[in-house]
């Protein structure tokens, strides 16, 4: 009897006029989203390589270690084709220098506001919005629809338990909807090979777990539609209940959870943190310039105390010592500015982390939120993308500055500027000689990408939540 009901459910789905529309729309959306994602990824990859080459050219053309700086661009990832997450919201580059703190800027949405208005429709969005709605449309009348037509009474006249009917309808609906949707999904994966997207074994595994998460979410909405259909007597009532519940789970609960967390755990904005850092930096630089001005006066008074024929020799004798003193003062001041910036960013990150954890806990009351979080963790486009990259950039900045300082010492150039104030010649500023830089051994930036095991560890709770809701 179980097999008979499953086949009957499969036939009712396949001959339904809703099926070709559902299958056609889903196939077009999935294939189109993956195709557009591949185009966007390839364009981003070309832009990344061009920008990286431009930075290398600028470094080769630099004529002084003091002025040497670097820029690091965030490399595109193939997983952004399927789950964009916060990829387009996070900045794509950061300057690397002694005087500038690490901060990702120039996001895709900031460069193209029109793109931000309509956002990017990816595979995860289609699963969350389109496929879940289709699952409800096919199951909201699976029980009460037969009750209204009278076929349920005939089915129950046989010696078949109600649990068997429910499980058979669930299995039939699942097979009737999942198997046809697997066709465009497999075709979209073949597009990756056709367009030569660089895919590793780890990326294929991530895609496999992403499809598993999609099936879990789809399974929940099939089971939910059958549940509502079983506990309501009329199909129009069950459709209304399913639709309202779908809106709540897809649109309301995820955002309400984050909004409530924002009220419970307030976090200062980036603009406020930047303002505090700029104010502190300005105060330190003003104090440094005031101190240097006093030193320059004393040094010139010392030089003017010598006879004119001795003055130049004394200046040459003291020049390196004074340059080392000035550099030590600048390094000490810059270290204090950097330490204050790290402190402010760390406090902001801890506060944001507390708010995010609370918001995720509240939003996980919806299985759609659990799917979205698991999908972003698997793709590496989750909320930790920005701090993860900035931590790697901060470590690279330390290595780059150490390399630059070592090269500067080897070249015998103090890298600063010399300001002379003489009663006869007036003020003279000497920035030193320009030299061609040997960039052999310059450090290369290596992004800190989470491993597959880390991604699965971060997603296990969400997989469990979706399985729990489905059961």
Short mmCIF file of C-alpha atoms in Angstrom, two decimals:
data_model
loop_
_atom_site.label_atom_id
_atom_site.label_comp_id
_atom_site.label_asym_id
_atom_site.label_seq_id
_atom_site.Cartn_x
_atom_site.Cartn_y
_atom_site.Cartn_z
CA UNK A 1 0.00 0.00 0.00
CA UNK A 2 2.91 2.32 0.80
CA UNK A 3 4.34 1.95 -2.71
CA UNK A 4 0.91 2.47 -4.27
CA UNK A 5 0.41 5.77 -2.45
CA UNK A 6 3.93 6.91 -3.34
CA UNK A 7 3.35 6.20 -7.04
CA UNK A 8 -0.03 7.90 -6.88
CA UNK A 9 1.56 10.99 -5.32
CA UNK A 10 4.31 11.01 -7.91
CA UNK A 11 1.78 10.78 -10.74
CA UNK A 12 -0.38 13.56 -9.30
CA UNK A 13 2.67 15.84 -9.12
CA UNK A 14 3.99 15.05 -12.61
CA UNK A 15 0.62 15.51 -14.34
CA UNK A 16 -0.23 18.63 -12.37
CA UNK A 17 -0.17 21.86 -14.42
CA UNK A 18 1.89 23.37 -11.62
CA UNK A 19 4.79 21.01 -12.29
CA UNK A 20 5.99 22.26 -15.74
CA UNK A 21 5.76 25.86 -14.52
CA UNK A 22 7.67 25.03 -11.33
CA UNK A 23 10.30 22.99 -13.11
CA UNK A 24 10.76 25.56 -15.90
CA UNK A 25 11.09 28.52 -13.57
CA UNK A 26 13.45 26.68 -11.24
CA UNK A 27 15.62 25.41 -14.09
CA UNK A 28 15.90 28.84 -15.70
CA UNK A 29 16.69 30.58 -12.41
CA UNK A 30 19.29 28.03 -11.28
CA UNK A 31 21.09 27.92 -14.63
CA UNK A 32 20.93 31.69 -15.10
CA UNK A 33 22.19 32.43 -11.58
CA UNK A 34 25.15 30.07 -11.96
CA UNK A 35 25.96 31.40 -15.43
CA UNK A 36 25.88 35.01 -14.20
CA UNK A 37 27.89 34.01 -11.14
CA UNK A 38 30.56 32.45 -13.33
CA UNK A 39 30.74 35.58 -15.48
CA UNK A 40 31.02 37.78 -12.40
CA UNK A 41 33.70 35.53 -10.93
CA UNK A 42 35.79 35.52 -14.11
CA UNK A 43 35.51 39.30 -14.42
CA UNK A 44 36.53 39.71 -10.77
CA UNK A 45 39.47 37.35 -11.29
CA UNK A 46 40.72 39.31 -14.31
CA UNK A 47 40.36 42.56 -12.37
CA UNK A 48 42.24 41.03 -9.44
CA UNK A 49 45.19 39.93 -11.60
CA UNK A 50 45.33 43.30 -13.38
CA UNK A 51 45.26 45.23 -10.10
CA UNK A 52 47.89 42.95 -8.56
CA UNK A 53 50.21 43.49 -11.52
CA UNK A 54 49.68 47.27 -11.30
CA UNK A 55 50.68 47.25 -7.62
CA UNK A 56 53.83 45.26 -8.41
CA UNK A 57 54.70 47.75 -11.15
CA UNK A 58 54.24 50.69 -8.75
CA UNK A 59 56.50 49.00 -6.20
CA UNK A 60 59.18 48.41 -8.84
CA UNK A 61 59.03 52.10 -9.82
CA UNK A 62 59.41 53.35 -6.23
CA UNK A 63 62.64 55.27 -5.59
CA UNK A 64 62.92 55.17 -1.82
CA UNK A 65 62.29 52.68 0.97
CA UNK A 66 60.57 55.34 3.06
CA UNK A 67 57.92 55.92 0.37
CA UNK A 68 57.45 52.24 -0.51
CA UNK A 69 53.91 51.03 0.14
CA UNK A 70 51.76 48.14 -0.98
CA UNK A 71 48.13 47.27 -1.65
CA UNK A 72 46.56 43.86 -1.24
CA UNK A 73 43.44 42.83 -3.15
CA UNK A 74 41.05 40.15 -1.95
CA UNK A 75 41.19 37.22 -4.34
CA UNK A 76 37.81 35.95 -5.67
CA UNK A 77 36.67 32.47 -4.61
CA UNK A 78 34.70 30.06 -6.85
CA UNK A 79 32.21 29.41 -4.01
CA UNK A 80 30.93 32.98 -4.36
CA UNK A 81 29.21 31.79 -7.56
CA UNK A 82 26.74 29.80 -5.47
CA UNK A 83 26.68 31.73 -2.18
CA UNK A 84 27.65 35.40 -2.44
CA UNK A 85 27.02 36.02 1.27
CA UNK A 86 28.84 39.18 2.36
CA UNK A 87 31.36 38.91 -0.50
CA UNK A 88 30.02 41.97 -2.35
CA UNK A 89 29.54 43.99 0.86
CA UNK A 90 33.10 43.59 2.16
CA UNK A 91 35.89 45.75 0.77
CA UNK A 92 38.20 44.32 -1.87
CA UNK A 93 41.52 46.01 -1.06
CA UNK A 94 43.60 47.44 1.76
CA UNK A 95 46.69 49.59 1.84
CA UNK A 96 49.82 48.16 3.48
CA UNK A 97 52.20 50.77 4.89
CA UNK A 98 53.83 51.93 8.10
CA UNK A 99 51.47 54.84 8.70
CA UNK A 100 48.12 53.48 7.52
CA UNK A 101 46.05 50.93 9.50
CA UNK A 102 44.71 47.86 7.75
CA UNK A 103 41.14 48.27 6.53
CA UNK A 104 39.30 46.65 3.63
CA UNK A 105 37.60 49.21 1.40
CA UNK A 106 36.05 49.65 -2.06
CA UNK A 107 33.42 46.94 -1.98
CA UNK A 108 31.61 45.89 -5.15
CA UNK A 109 28.42 47.57 -3.96
CA UNK A 110 30.18 50.84 -3.11
CA UNK A 111 31.65 50.98 -6.63
CA UNK A 112 28.36 50.07 -8.32
CA UNK A 113 25.34 51.30 -6.29
CA UNK A 114 22.88 50.07 -8.94
CA UNK A 115 24.16 46.55 -8.36
CA UNK A 116 23.51 47.04 -4.62
CA UNK A 117 19.89 48.07 -5.26
CA UNK A 118 18.94 44.80 -6.96
CA UNK A 119 21.53 42.62 -5.17
CA UNK A 120 22.80 39.35 -6.60
CA UNK A 121 20.53 36.32 -7.10
CA UNK A 122 22.60 33.23 -6.34
CA UNK A 123 21.88 29.55 -5.80
CA UNK A 124 21.31 29.93 -2.06
CA UNK A 125 18.78 32.72 -2.64
CA UNK A 126 16.83 30.57 -5.10
CA UNK A 127 16.73 27.69 -2.62
CA UNK A 128 15.58 29.94 0.23
CA UNK A 129 12.90 31.85 -1.65
CA UNK A 130 11.82 30.06 -4.82
CA UNK A 131 12.20 26.36 -4.09
CA UNK A 132 10.77 26.58 -0.56
CA UNK A 133 7.71 28.37 -1.92
CA UNK A 134 7.26 25.73 -4.61
CA UNK A 135 7.51 22.99 -1.97
CA UNK A 136 4.60 24.58 -0.11
CA UNK A 137 2.57 25.05 -3.30
CA UNK A 138 2.76 21.30 -3.98
CA UNK A 139 2.00 20.08 -0.45
CA UNK A 140 -0.45 22.53 1.13
CA UNK A 141 -3.44 20.46 -0.13
CA UNK A 142 -1.90 16.98 -0.07
CA UNK A 143 -4.25 15.76 2.73
CA UNK A 144 -7.19 18.15 2.99
CA UNK A 145 -7.38 18.33 -0.82
CA UNK A 146 -8.15 14.63 -0.93
CA UNK A 147 -10.59 15.06 1.93
CA UNK A 148 -12.49 17.69 -0.05
CA UNK A 149 -12.54 15.52 -3.18
CA UNK A 150 -13.58 12.41 -1.25
CA UNK A 151 -10.59 10.23 -2.20
CA UNK A 152 -9.18 10.29 1.33
CA UNK A 153 -12.25 8.45 2.63
CA UNK A 154 -11.73 5.71 0.04
CA UNK A 155 -8.07 5.39 0.99
CA UNK A 156 -8.89 5.10 4.69
CA UNK A 157 -11.48 2.40 3.99
CA UNK A 158 -8.51 0.06 3.41
CA UNK A 159 -6.50 -1.42 6.29
CA UNK A 160 -3.75 1.20 6.06
CA UNK A 161 -2.48 3.21 9.07
CA UNK A 162 -2.63 6.98 8.93
CA UNK A 163 1.15 7.12 9.53
CA UNK A 164 1.68 5.08 6.37
CA UNK A 165 -0.43 7.50 4.35
CA UNK A 166 1.48 10.50 5.70
CA UNK A 167 4.92 8.94 5.17
CA UNK A 168 4.00 7.74 1.66
CA UNK A 169 2.75 11.18 0.66
CA UNK A 170 5.91 12.71 2.06
CA UNK A 171 8.12 10.27 0.12
CA UNK A 172 6.15 10.80 -3.09
CA UNK A 173 6.27 14.58 -2.82
CA UNK A 174 9.97 14.51 -2.00
CA UNK A 175 10.85 12.30 -4.97
CA UNK A 176 8.51 14.15 -7.31
CA UNK A 177 10.05 17.53 -6.54
CA UNK A 178 13.69 16.83 -5.70
CA UNK A 179 14.61 14.52 -8.58
CA UNK A 180 13.45 16.89 -11.38
CA UNK A 181 15.21 19.80 -9.67
CA UNK A 182 18.40 17.77 -9.58
CA UNK A 183 18.62 18.06 -13.38
CA UNK A 184 19.25 21.85 -13.58
CA UNK A 185 21.50 21.58 -10.53
CA UNK A 186 23.72 19.03 -12.27
CA UNK A 187 23.69 21.10 -15.47
CA UNK A 188 24.76 24.17 -13.50
CA UNK A 189 27.67 22.21 -12.00
CA UNK A 190 28.73 21.17 -15.50
CA UNK A 191 28.95 24.86 -16.43
CA UNK A 192 31.85 25.15 -14.00
CA UNK A 193 33.83 22.66 -16.05
CA UNK A 194 32.74 24.14 -19.37
CA UNK A 195 33.92 27.65 -18.46
CA UNK A 196 37.12 26.40 -16.84
CA UNK A 197 36.45 27.60 -13.31
CA UNK A 198 39.38 26.38 -11.14
CA UNK A 199 37.77 23.73 -8.93
CA UNK A 200 39.66 21.77 -6.31
CA UNK A 201 38.54 18.66 -4.43
CA UNK A 202 37.81 20.83 -1.40
CA UNK A 203 35.50 23.11 -3.40
CA UNK A 204 33.61 20.12 -4.83
CA UNK A 205 33.13 18.79 -1.30
CA UNK A 206 31.85 22.18 -0.15
CA UNK A 207 29.37 22.17 -3.03
CA UNK A 208 28.26 18.68 -2.05
CA UNK A 209 27.54 19.76 1.52
CA UNK A 210 25.79 22.88 0.20
CA UNK A 211 23.43 20.68 -1.84
CA UNK A 212 22.85 18.53 1.26
CA UNK A 213 21.88 21.64 3.21
CA UNK A 214 19.55 22.67 0.38
CA UNK A 215 17.87 19.24 0.49
CA UNK A 216 17.42 19.52 4.26
CA UNK A 217 15.68 22.89 3.90
CA UNK A 218 13.56 21.62 1.00
CA UNK A 219 12.64 18.55 3.07
CA UNK A 220 11.47 20.72 5.94
CA UNK A 221 9.09 22.74 3.78
CA UNK A 222 7.66 19.60 2.17
CA UNK A 223 7.03 18.14 5.63
CA UNK A 224 5.64 21.46 6.87
CA UNK A 225 3.18 21.70 3.98
CA UNK A 226 1.93 18.16 4.66
CA UNK A 227 1.64 18.93 8.38
CA UNK A 228 -0.50 22.02 7.81
CA UNK A 229 -2.59 20.15 5.24
CA UNK A 230 -3.22 17.36 7.77
CA UNK A 231 -4.33 19.62 10.64
CA UNK A 232 -6.61 21.94 8.62
CA UNK A 233 -9.89 20.88 7.03
CA UNK A 234 -9.93 23.20 4.01
CA UNK A 235 -7.19 23.65 1.42
CA UNK A 236 -7.69 27.42 1.16
CA UNK A 237 -7.08 27.74 4.90
CA UNK A 238 -3.95 25.57 4.74
CA UNK A 239 -2.64 27.64 1.82
CA UNK A 240 -3.09 30.83 3.81
CA UNK A 241 -1.39 29.33 6.88
CA UNK A 242 1.50 28.02 4.79
CA UNK A 243 1.95 31.32 2.99
CA UNK A 244 1.96 33.38 6.19
CA UNK A 245 4.36 30.92 7.82
CA UNK A 246 6.62 31.03 4.76
CA UNK A 247 6.75 34.84 4.89
CA UNK A 248 7.54 34.71 8.61
CA UNK A 249 10.31 32.11 8.26
CA UNK A 250 11.90 33.57 5.11
CA UNK A 251 11.52 37.31 5.64
CA UNK A 252 10.51 38.22 9.18
CA UNK A 253 12.19 35.96 11.75
CA UNK A 254 15.77 36.27 10.38
CA UNK A 255 15.62 40.06 10.30
CA UNK A 256 13.66 40.38 13.54
CA UNK A 257 16.28 38.28 15.33
CA UNK A 258 19.12 40.54 14.17
CA UNK A 259 17.15 43.71 14.92
CA UNK A 260 16.36 42.50 18.43
CA UNK A 261 20.01 41.61 19.00
CA UNK A 262 20.97 45.12 17.85
CA UNK A 263 18.70 46.62 20.49
CA UNK A 264 19.95 44.33 23.26
CA UNK A 265 23.65 44.64 22.40
CA UNK A 266 24.31 48.09 20.84
CA UNK A 267 27.51 48.43 18.80
CA UNK A 268 29.24 51.69 17.80
CA UNK A 269 29.46 52.33 14.09
CA UNK A 270 32.65 52.17 12.03
CA UNK A 271 32.42 55.93 11.56
CA UNK A 272 32.55 56.47 15.33
CA UNK A 273 35.59 54.20 15.65
CA UNK A 274 37.33 55.96 12.75
CA UNK A 275 36.59 59.32 14.34
CA UNK A 276 38.14 58.22 17.63
CA UNK A 277 41.19 56.85 15.86
CA UNK A 278 41.62 59.98 13.70
CA UNK A 279 41.35 62.20 16.79
CA UNK A 280 43.96 60.16 18.66
CA UNK A 281 46.27 60.09 15.64
CA UNK A 282 45.97 63.83 15.10
CA UNK A 283 46.79 64.56 18.74
CA UNK A 284 49.85 62.32 18.64
CA UNK A 285 51.12 63.85 15.39
CA UNK A 286 50.63 67.39 16.74
CA UNK A 287 52.54 66.48 19.89
CA UNK A 288 55.26 64.87 17.77
CA UNK A 289 55.66 67.91 15.53
CA UNK A 290 55.81 70.22 18.56
CA UNK A 291 58.52 68.03 20.10
CA UNK A 292 60.45 67.86 16.82
CA UNK A 293 60.29 71.62 16.43
CA UNK A 294 61.97 72.04 19.81
CA UNK A 295 64.64 69.50 18.86
CA UNK A 296 65.34 71.22 15.53
CA UNK A 297 65.79 74.57 17.29
CA UNK A 298 68.23 73.08 19.80
CA UNK A 299 70.16 71.31 17.05
CA UNK A 300 70.47 74.47 15.00
CA UNK A 301 71.53 76.43 18.09
CA UNK A 302 74.15 73.76 18.68
CA UNK A 303 75.39 73.99 15.09
CA UNK A 304 75.39 77.81 15.13
CA UNK A 305 77.58 77.74 18.24
CA UNK A 306 80.45 76.40 16.10
CA UNK A 307 82.56 78.45 13.77
CA UNK A 308 81.43 78.56 10.17
CA UNK A 309 84.28 76.37 8.92
CA UNK A 310 83.53 73.74 11.59
CA UNK A 311 79.77 73.84 11.22
CA UNK A 312 79.46 71.66 8.11
CA UNK A 313 81.75 68.97 9.51
CA UNK A 314 79.78 68.89 12.74
CA UNK A 315 76.52 68.65 10.80
CA UNK A 316 77.82 65.64 8.87
CA UNK A 317 78.98 64.05 12.12
CA UNK A 318 75.62 64.43 13.88
CA UNK A 319 73.33 63.85 10.90
CA UNK A 320 73.10 60.06 11.25
CA UNK A 321 72.67 60.21 15.02
CA UNK A 322 69.87 62.75 14.73
CA UNK A 323 68.22 60.77 11.93
CA UNK A 324 68.23 57.66 14.10
CA UNK A 325 66.70 59.65 16.98
CA UNK A 326 63.98 61.07 14.73
CA UNK A 327 63.21 57.64 13.33
CA UNK A 328 62.96 56.15 16.81
CA UNK A 329 60.54 58.93 17.80
CA UNK A 330 58.43 58.37 14.69
CA UNK A 331 58.41 54.60 15.19
CA UNK A 332 57.41 55.01 18.83
CA UNK A 333 54.61 57.39 17.92
CA UNK A 334 53.38 55.18 15.04
CA UNK A 335 53.48 52.13 17.31
CA UNK A 336 51.26 53.94 19.80
CA UNK A 337 48.83 54.93 17.03
CA UNK A 338 48.73 51.38 15.70
CA UNK A 339 48.23 49.96 19.20
CA UNK A 340 45.32 52.32 19.78
CA UNK A 341 43.79 51.37 16.42
CA UNK A 342 44.10 47.66 17.25
CA UNK A 343 42.54 48.24 20.65
CA UNK A 344 39.57 50.12 19.19
CA UNK A 345 39.07 47.52 16.44
CA UNK A 346 39.36 44.65 18.90
CA UNK A 347 36.77 46.22 21.20
CA UNK A 348 34.49 46.82 18.22
CA UNK A 349 34.98 43.26 16.97
CA UNK A 350 34.23 41.76 20.40
CA UNK A 351 31.09 43.84 20.69
CA UNK A 352 30.00 42.91 17.18
CA UNK A 353 30.75 39.26 17.87
CA UNK A 354 28.52 39.33 20.93
CA UNK A 355 25.72 40.98 18.94
CA UNK A 356 26.11 38.53 16.05
CA UNK A 357 26.03 35.46 18.29
CA UNK A 358 22.81 36.65 19.93
CA UNK A 359 21.29 37.58 16.58
CA UNK A 360 22.14 34.18 15.08
CA UNK A 361 20.65 32.35 18.06
CA UNK A 362 17.40 34.27 17.70
CA UNK A 363 17.24 34.00 13.92
CA UNK A 364 17.83 30.23 14.01
CA UNK A 365 14.22 29.90 15.15
CA UNK A 366 13.70 29.82 11.37
CA UNK A 367 15.21 26.92 9.39
CA UNK A 368 15.81 29.38 6.53
CA UNK A 369 18.28 31.27 8.72
CA UNK A 370 19.98 28.01 9.63
CA UNK A 371 20.36 27.22 5.93
CA UNK A 372 21.71 30.67 5.10
CA UNK A 373 24.28 30.54 7.89
CA UNK A 374 25.41 27.03 6.96
CA UNK A 375 25.64 27.98 3.27
CA UNK A 376 27.79 31.05 4.00
CA UNK A 377 30.05 29.06 6.32
CA UNK A 378 30.56 26.38 3.67
CA UNK A 379 31.28 28.98 1.00
CA UNK A 380 33.58 31.07 3.18
CA UNK A 381 31.43 34.17 2.56
CA UNK A 382 30.11 34.31 6.14
CA UNK A 383 30.15 37.28 8.49
CA UNK A 384 33.73 36.50 9.61
CA UNK A 385 35.10 37.10 6.09
CA UNK A 386 36.14 40.68 6.85
CA UNK A 387 37.84 40.13 10.25
CA UNK A 388 39.49 36.98 8.93
CA UNK A 389 41.03 38.87 6.01
CA UNK A 390 41.98 41.87 8.12
CA UNK A 391 43.77 39.62 10.62
CA UNK A 392 45.78 38.09 7.76
CA UNK A 393 46.46 41.58 6.37
CA UNK A 394 47.64 42.80 9.79
CA UNK A 395 50.10 39.92 10.02
CA UNK A 396 51.27 40.63 6.46
CA UNK A 397 51.64 44.32 7.27
CA UNK A 398 54.02 43.45 10.12
CA UNK A 399 56.12 41.25 7.82
CA UNK A 400 56.13 43.85 5.03
CA UNK A 401 57.18 46.70 7.32
CA UNK A 402 59.92 44.54 8.87
CA UNK A 403 61.18 43.70 5.37
CA UNK A 404 61.14 47.36 4.35
CA UNK A 405 62.98 48.42 7.51
CA UNK A 406 65.63 45.75 7.01
CA UNK A 407 66.18 46.78 3.38
CA UNK A 408 66.33 50.40 4.43
CA UNK A 409 69.15 49.64 6.88
CA UNK A 410 71.03 47.57 4.32
CA UNK A 411 70.86 50.42 1.82
CA UNK A 412 72.42 52.83 4.34
CA UNK A 413 69.56 55.30 3.97
CA UNK A 414 67.79 56.60 7.06
CA UNK A 415 64.75 57.25 4.90
CA UNK A 416 63.73 60.48 6.58
CA UNK A 417 64.02 64.12 5.58
CA UNK A 418 66.54 66.67 6.76
CA UNK A 419 65.43 70.19 7.63
CA UNK A 420 68.13 72.82 8.07
CA UNK A 421 67.52 76.30 9.41
CA UNK A 422 70.42 78.66 8.89
CA UNK A 423 70.55 82.40 9.50
CA UNK A 424 72.38 82.92 6.20
CA UNK A 425 70.81 80.27 3.91
CA UNK A 426 67.34 80.12 5.47
CA UNK A 427 65.33 76.87 5.53
CA UNK A 428 66.44 73.90 3.40
CA UNK A 429 64.63 70.55 3.14
CA UNK A 430 66.55 67.53 1.88
CA UNK A 431 64.58 64.30 1.25
CA UNK A 432 67.69 62.26 0.47
CA UNK A 433 68.79 60.60 -2.73
CA UNK A 434 66.53 58.49 -4.90
CA UNK A 435 67.62 54.88 -5.41
CA UNK A 436 66.31 51.95 -7.44
CA UNK A 437 64.86 49.40 -5.02
CA UNK A 438 65.81 45.73 -5.03
CA UNK A 439 62.55 43.98 -4.14
CA UNK A 440 64.06 40.51 -3.95
CA UNK A 441 62.41 38.53 -1.16
CA UNK A 442 59.46 40.87 -0.68
CA UNK A 443 56.81 39.02 1.39
CA UNK A 444 53.78 37.63 -0.43
CA UNK A 445 50.32 37.88 1.10
CA UNK A 446 48.63 34.59 1.88
CA UNK A 447 44.90 34.77 2.73
CA UNK A 448 43.64 32.86 5.74
CA UNK A 449 40.91 30.68 4.26
CA UNK A 450 38.98 28.37 6.59
CA UNK A 451 39.51 24.67 5.99
CA UNK A 452 36.67 22.31 5.11
CA UNK A 453 36.72 20.87 8.62
CA UNK A 454 36.40 24.38 10.11
CA UNK A 455 33.51 25.16 7.75
CA UNK A 456 31.74 21.93 8.71
CA UNK A 457 32.31 22.58 12.40
CA UNK A 458 30.73 26.01 12.05
CA UNK A 459 27.80 24.52 10.07
CA UNK A 460 27.04 21.46 12.20
CA UNK A 461 24.63 23.35 14.47
CA UNK A 462 22.68 24.65 11.49
CA UNK A 463 22.52 21.21 9.89
CA UNK A 464 21.21 19.88 13.19
CA UNK A 465 18.60 22.64 13.44
CA UNK A 466 17.26 21.94 9.94
CA UNK A 467 17.15 18.19 10.62
CA UNK A 468 15.39 18.80 13.93
CA UNK A 469 12.77 21.05 12.32
CA UNK A 470 12.21 18.49 9.56
CA UNK A 471 11.76 15.62 12.01
#
